[in-house]
Amino acid sequence: MAFSDKLKRFFGMGSALDDDFFDDLADMLVEGDFGAALAFELVDELKRCCGKNGIRDSVAARAVLPELLKEMLQKARPPRLPTAETGKNPRVILLLGVNGVGKTTTAAKLARQLPQQLPGGESKVILAAADTFRAAAIEQLKIHGEQLGIRVIAHNHGGDPAAVVYDALEAAKSGKYAYVIADTAGRMHTKTALVEELKKIDRVAYSKTDGTLEDGRPHRWLVLDATTGSNALVQAETFHEAVELDGVILSKMDSSAKGGIVFQLAAKLRLPVLYICDGEKYENIHPFNADEYIREFLG
Ligand SMILES: Nc1nc2c(ncn2[C@@H]2O[C@H](COP(=O)(O)OP(=O)(O)OP(=O)(O)O)[C@@H](O)[C@H]2O)c(=O)[nH]1
Ligand SMILES: [Mg+2]
């Protein structure tokens, strides 16, 4: 991240910790997608911490930041991750998000990544083309399925997304599958339409698994384009308010993303980031690791 280099240089100068230093730091954090409120909170906390410990220059101040940032990330709820096994009810994962954030690409990446945690590791996923809004979206998922050797359940353009999930669960009945990963439409839903659509999918999932989905309702993961900065927070707020999300996947971290959004998601919405995506290839997805993330963020 180019932004991390900037932070690294800023702290590396060995400047005195005067008002100018803290003002400049707040400005930088805002630029890095921290949002003003959280930037000031972190600066105040750093000031307090440096005062208490007799820290006088930026190099020493940099050393206490990881701990402060970690505390911020710990404000997120512990992630409710799907613990899947074949032979049991498959876990249903819905990928949500606005247009173009990377839902379909992420569905394919997850379809390849998630089963690697299962014994055997081979394809135990069904992809559900529940974005029935655009014909091209269905085709796009089918192509991923072909490339990955993963089964894709699709209906015609304009069909009912819940019916696609129904058929995916029907196909998963053999017990061979551990996950159903559903791509959803990227159009900006009205809140009511989105809530109704997801409620219907929940009902389908419960009915298809005799109400015994072991870890509750389908997982709702929001995909956010990390390069959209604070707008990503607005998207998360809107979706979370409407449908209670379980977590976030940040895409396009390889582009011009600055990364502060992760701290805002945790501190403001208590939303954990589950995966980071850093490219268009299938392997460009990584489970989120707080310590690693903080290290990279600080440069
Ligand atoms: N650089 C980069 N590009 C990505 C990443 N994830 C997705 N993309 C690209 O972003 C574009 C949109 O991705 P899609 O997966 O089609 O996004 P979507 O949310 O399904 O889009 P709609 O279905 O139109 O709402 C594509 O060109 C992807 O290749 C990523 O992690 N890094
Ligand atoms: Mg799509």
Coordinates of C-alpha atoms and ligand atoms in Angstrom, one line a residue:
M1 CA 0.0 0.0 0.0
A2 CA 1.4 3.3 -1.0
F3 CA -0.3 4.9 1.9
S4 CA 1.7 2.6 4.3
D5 CA 4.9 3.9 2.8
K6 CA 3.8 7.4 3.6
L7 CA 2.9 6.5 7.2
K8 CA 6.3 4.8 7.6
R9 CA 8.2 7.8 6.4
F10 CA 6.1 10.1 8.6
F11 CA 6.9 8.1 11.8
G12 CA 10.5 7.4 10.7
M13 CA 11.5 11.1 10.8
G14 CA 12.0 11.1 14.5
S15 CA 10.0 14.3 14.9
A16 CA 9.2 15.7 18.3
L17 CA 5.6 15.0 19.5
D18 CA 4.3 18.5 19.4
D19 CA 0.8 19.8 18.4
D20 CA 1.9 20.0 14.7
F21 CA 2.9 16.4 14.7
F22 CA -0.4 15.2 16.1
D23 CA -2.4 17.5 13.7
D24 CA -0.5 16.1 10.8
L25 CA -1.1 12.5 12.0
A26 CA -4.8 13.2 12.3
D27 CA -4.8 14.5 8.7
M28 CA -3.0 11.5 7.5
L29 CA -5.3 9.1 9.2
V30 CA -8.3 10.8 7.6
E31 CA -6.6 10.5 4.3
G32 CA -6.1 6.8 5.0
D33 CA -9.9 6.2 5.4
F34 CA -10.0 6.3 9.2
G35 CA -12.8 8.9 9.2
A36 CA -12.4 12.1 11.3
A37 CA -13.9 10.8 14.5
L38 CA -11.8 7.7 14.7
A39 CA -8.7 9.5 13.6
F40 CA -9.0 12.0 16.5
E41 CA -9.8 9.2 18.9
L42 CA -6.6 7.3 17.9
V43 CA -4.5 10.5 18.0
D44 CA -5.8 11.3 21.5
E45 CA -5.1 7.8 22.7
L46 CA -1.6 7.9 21.3
K47 CA -1.0 11.3 22.9
R48 CA -2.2 9.9 26.3
C49 CA -0.1 6.8 25.9
C50 CA 3.1 8.7 24.9
G51 CA 2.6 11.2 27.8
K52 CA 2.2 8.4 30.3
N53 CA 5.2 6.5 29.1
G54 CA 7.5 9.4 28.6
I55 CA 7.7 8.9 24.9
R56 CA 9.1 11.9 23.1
D57 CA 9.7 11.2 19.4
S58 CA 7.8 9.7 16.5
V59 CA 10.0 6.6 16.2
A60 CA 9.1 5.6 19.7
A61 CA 5.5 6.6 19.2
R62 CA 5.2 4.3 16.2
A63 CA 6.1 1.4 18.5
V64 CA 3.0 1.7 20.6
L65 CA 0.6 2.0 17.7
P66 CA 0.1 -1.7 16.9
E67 CA -1.3 -2.3 20.3
L68 CA -3.7 0.7 20.0
L69 CA -4.8 -0.4 16.6
K70 CA -5.3 -4.0 17.8
E71 CA -7.6 -2.7 20.6
M72 CA -9.6 -1.0 17.9
L73 CA -10.0 -4.1 15.9
Q74 CA -11.0 -6.0 19.0
K75 CA -14.2 -3.9 19.1
A76 CA -15.5 -6.0 16.3
R77 CA -17.7 -9.0 17.2
P78 CA -15.9 -12.3 17.1
P79 CA -16.6 -13.6 13.6
R80 CA -19.3 -16.3 13.3
L81 CA -17.5 -18.5 10.8
P82 CA -19.2 -21.5 9.1
T83 CA -17.9 -24.7 10.5
A84 CA -18.8 -27.1 7.8
E85 CA -18.5 -30.8 7.3
T86 CA -19.8 -32.9 4.5
G87 CA -22.6 -35.3 5.4
K88 CA -24.3 -32.6 7.4
N89 CA -26.4 -29.7 6.4
P90 CA -24.5 -27.5 4.1
R91 CA -23.6 -24.0 5.3
V92 CA -25.2 -21.3 3.2
I93 CA -23.1 -18.2 2.5
L94 CA -24.7 -15.2 0.8
L95 CA -22.5 -12.6 -0.8
L96 CA -24.1 -9.2 -0.7
G97 CA -22.9 -5.8 -1.9
V98 CA -23.5 -3.0 -4.4
N99 CA -22.7 -3.1 -8.1
G100 CA -19.2 -4.0 -9.2
V101 CA -17.6 -4.5 -5.8
G102 CA -16.4 -8.0 -6.6
K103 CA -19.2 -10.3 -5.4
T104 CA -19.1 -12.8 -8.3
T105 CA -15.3 -13.0 -8.3
T106 CA -15.2 -13.4 -4.6
A107 CA -17.9 -16.2 -4.7
A108 CA -15.5 -18.1 -7.1
K109 CA -12.5 -17.4 -4.9
L110 CA -14.3 -18.6 -1.8
A111 CA -15.6 -21.7 -3.6
R112 CA -12.0 -22.7 -4.2
Q113 CA -10.7 -21.5 -0.8
L114 CA -13.2 -22.8 1.8
P115 CA -13.1 -26.5 1.0
Q116 CA -9.3 -26.5 1.5
Q117 CA -10.1 -26.4 5.2
L118 CA -12.0 -29.7 4.9
P119 CA -10.4 -33.1 5.0
G120 CA -9.9 -34.2 1.4
G121 CA -10.1 -30.7 0.3
E122 CA -11.7 -31.4 -3.1
S123 CA -14.8 -29.6 -4.5
K124 CA -17.5 -29.7 -1.8
V125 CA -19.1 -26.5 -2.8
I126 CA -22.1 -25.6 -4.9
L127 CA -22.3 -22.1 -6.4
A128 CA -25.7 -20.6 -6.6
A129 CA -26.3 -18.0 -9.3
A130 CA -28.7 -16.0 -7.2
D131 CA -27.9 -12.8 -9.1
T132 CA -30.7 -13.3 -11.6
F133 CA -30.9 -9.6 -12.4
R134 CA -28.4 -9.7 -15.3
A135 CA -28.1 -12.5 -17.8
A136 CA -24.4 -11.9 -18.0
A137 CA -24.0 -12.4 -14.2
I138 CA -25.3 -16.0 -14.5
E139 CA -22.9 -16.6 -17.4
Q140 CA -20.0 -15.1 -15.5
L141 CA -20.5 -17.5 -12.5
K142 CA -20.9 -20.5 -14.9
I143 CA -17.6 -19.7 -16.4
H144 CA -15.9 -19.6 -13.0
G145 CA -17.6 -22.9 -12.2
E146 CA -16.2 -24.5 -15.4
Q147 CA -12.7 -23.2 -14.7
L148 CA -12.7 -24.4 -11.1
G149 CA -14.6 -27.7 -11.7
I150 CA -17.3 -26.5 -9.3
R151 CA -21.0 -27.2 -9.8
V152 CA -23.2 -24.1 -10.5
I153 CA -26.9 -24.0 -10.0
A154 CA -28.6 -21.4 -12.1
H155 CA -32.0 -20.4 -13.3
N156 CA -33.0 -18.1 -16.2
H157 CA -32.4 -14.4 -16.1
G158 CA -35.2 -12.7 -14.1
G159 CA -35.9 -15.7 -11.9
D160 CA -36.4 -15.8 -8.1
P161 CA -33.1 -15.8 -6.2
A162 CA -34.6 -17.8 -3.3
A163 CA -35.7 -20.4 -5.8
V164 CA -32.1 -20.7 -7.0
V165 CA -30.9 -21.2 -3.4
Y166 CA -33.7 -23.8 -3.0
D167 CA -32.4 -25.8 -5.9
A168 CA -28.8 -25.5 -4.8
L169 CA -29.8 -26.9 -1.4
E170 CA -31.8 -29.6 -3.1
A171 CA -28.7 -30.5 -5.2
A172 CA -26.6 -30.5 -2.0
K173 CA -28.9 -33.0 -0.3
S174 CA -26.6 -35.9 -1.3
G175 CA -24.5 -35.0 1.7
K176 CA -21.4 -34.5 -0.6
Y177 CA -21.4 -30.8 -0.2
A178 CA -20.4 -28.6 2.7
Y179 CA -21.1 -25.2 1.4
V180 CA -23.6 -23.4 -0.8
I181 CA -22.2 -20.1 -1.8
A182 CA -24.7 -17.7 -3.4
D183 CA -23.8 -14.7 -5.6
T184 CA -26.5 -12.0 -5.3
A185 CA -27.5 -9.1 -7.4
G186 CA -25.5 -5.9 -7.2
R187 CA -28.3 -3.5 -7.8
M188 CA -29.0 -1.0 -5.1
H189 CA -32.0 -2.6 -3.4
T190 CA -34.5 -0.6 -1.5
K191 CA -34.1 -1.6 2.1
T192 CA -37.5 -3.3 2.2
A193 CA -36.9 -5.3 -1.0
L194 CA -33.5 -6.5 0.3
V195 CA -34.9 -7.5 3.6
E196 CA -37.8 -9.4 2.0
E197 CA -35.5 -11.1 -0.4
L198 CA -33.1 -12.3 2.3
K199 CA -35.9 -13.3 4.6
K200 CA -37.2 -15.5 1.8
I201 CA -33.8 -17.1 1.3
D202 CA -33.5 -17.7 5.1
R203 CA -36.9 -19.4 5.1
V204 CA -35.8 -21.6 2.1
A205 CA -32.6 -22.5 3.9
Y206 CA -34.4 -23.4 7.1
S207 CA -37.0 -25.5 5.3
K208 CA -34.5 -27.3 3.2
T209 CA -32.5 -28.3 6.3
D210 CA -35.5 -29.3 8.5
G211 CA -34.8 -26.2 10.6
T212 CA -31.6 -27.8 11.8
L213 CA -29.0 -25.5 10.3
E214 CA -26.6 -26.0 13.1
D215 CA -25.1 -22.6 13.3
G216 CA -28.3 -20.7 12.5
R217 CA -29.4 -18.7 9.5
P218 CA -27.4 -18.3 6.3
H219 CA -24.2 -16.3 6.7
R220 CA -24.4 -12.8 5.2
W221 CA -21.1 -11.5 4.1
L222 CA -20.9 -8.0 2.6
V223 CA -18.3 -7.5 -0.1
L224 CA -16.8 -4.0 -0.1
D225 CA -14.4 -2.4 -2.6
A226 CA -11.6 -1.2 -0.5
T227 CA -10.7 1.6 -3.0
T228 CA -14.0 3.4 -2.3
G229 CA -12.8 4.6 1.1
S230 CA -15.4 6.1 3.3
N231 CA -18.2 5.3 0.9
A232 CA -17.6 1.7 1.8
L233 CA -18.5 2.5 5.4
V234 CA -21.8 4.0 4.2
Q235 CA -22.5 0.9 2.3
A236 CA -21.8 -1.3 5.3
E237 CA -24.0 0.9 7.5
T238 CA -26.9 0.7 5.1
F239 CA -26.7 -3.1 4.6
H240 CA -26.0 -3.8 8.3
E241 CA -29.0 -1.8 9.4
A242 CA -31.2 -3.6 6.9
V243 CA -30.2 -7.2 7.3
E244 CA -27.6 -7.7 10.1
L245 CA -24.4 -8.8 8.5
D246 CA -22.0 -11.4 9.8
G247 CA -18.9 -10.0 8.4
V248 CA -17.2 -8.2 5.5
I249 CA -14.9 -9.2 2.7
L250 CA -12.7 -6.4 1.4
S251 CA -11.8 -6.6 -2.3
K252 CA -9.3 -4.8 -4.4
M253 CA -6.8 -4.3 -1.7
D254 CA -4.1 -4.6 -4.4
S255 CA -5.3 -1.3 -6.0
S256 CA -5.2 2.2 -4.4
A257 CA -6.8 1.1 -1.2
K258 CA -5.5 2.8 2.0
G259 CA -6.9 0.3 4.5
G260 CA -8.2 2.5 7.3
I261 CA -11.7 1.3 6.6
V262 CA -11.1 -1.9 8.5
F263 CA -10.7 0.0 11.7
Q264 CA -13.9 2.0 11.1
L265 CA -15.8 -1.2 10.4
A266 CA -14.7 -2.6 13.7
A267 CA -14.9 0.5 15.9
K268 CA -18.1 1.9 14.5
L269 CA -20.1 -1.0 13.4
R270 CA -18.5 -3.9 15.3
L271 CA -18.2 -5.7 12.0
P272 CA -15.3 -8.1 11.6
V273 CA -13.4 -8.4 8.3
L274 CA -13.2 -12.1 7.3
Y275 CA -11.2 -12.1 4.1
I276 CA -9.0 -9.7 2.2
C277 CA -8.8 -10.0 -1.6
D278 CA -5.8 -8.6 -3.4
G279 CA -6.2 -9.4 -7.1
E280 CA -8.3 -10.9 -9.8
K281 CA -6.9 -14.4 -9.6
Y282 CA -8.6 -17.2 -7.7
E283 CA -5.8 -17.4 -5.1
N284 CA -6.0 -13.7 -4.3
I285 CA -8.0 -14.2 -1.2
H286 CA -6.7 -14.5 2.4
P287 CA -8.3 -15.0 5.8
F288 CA -8.0 -11.7 7.7
N289 CA -5.3 -11.7 10.3
A290 CA -5.3 -8.6 12.6
D291 CA -1.6 -8.6 13.5
E292 CA -0.5 -9.1 9.9
Y293 CA -2.9 -6.4 8.7
I294 CA -1.7 -3.9 11.3
R295 CA 1.9 -4.6 10.3
E296 CA 1.2 -3.9 6.7
F297 CA -0.9 -0.9 7.4
L298 CA 1.9 0.8 9.4
G299 CA 4.5 -0.1 6.7
Ligands
LIG1 N1 -7.8 -5.7 -8.7 C1 -8.8 -6.4 -8.3 N2 -9.9 -6.5 -9.0 C2 -10.9 -7.3 -8.5 C3 -10.9 -7.9 -7.2 N3 -12.0 -8.5 -7.0 C4 -12.8 -8.3 -8.1 N4 -12.1 -7.5 -9.0 C5 -12.6 -7.0 -10.3 O1 -13.7 -6.2 -10.2 C6 -14.6 -6.2 -11.3 C7 -16.0 -6.5 -10.7 O2 -16.0 -7.8 -10.1 P1 -17.3 -8.7 -10.1 O3 -17.0 -9.9 -9.3 O4 -18.0 -8.8 -11.4 O5 -18.2 -7.7 -9.2 P2 -19.8 -7.9 -8.8 O6 -19.9 -7.3 -7.4 O7 -20.2 -9.3 -8.9 O8 -20.4 -7.0 -9.9 P3 -22.0 -6.9 -10.3 O9 -22.5 -8.3 -10.4 O10 -22.0 -6.2 -11.6 O11 -22.7 -6.2 -9.2 C8 -14.1 -7.4 -12.2 O12 -13.3 -6.8 -13.2 C9 -13.1 -8.2 -11.2 O13 -12.1 -8.8 -11.9 C10 -9.7 -7.7 -6.5 O14 -9.5 -8.2 -5.3 N5 -8.7 -7.0 -7.0
MG2 MG -21.7 -10.1 -10.0

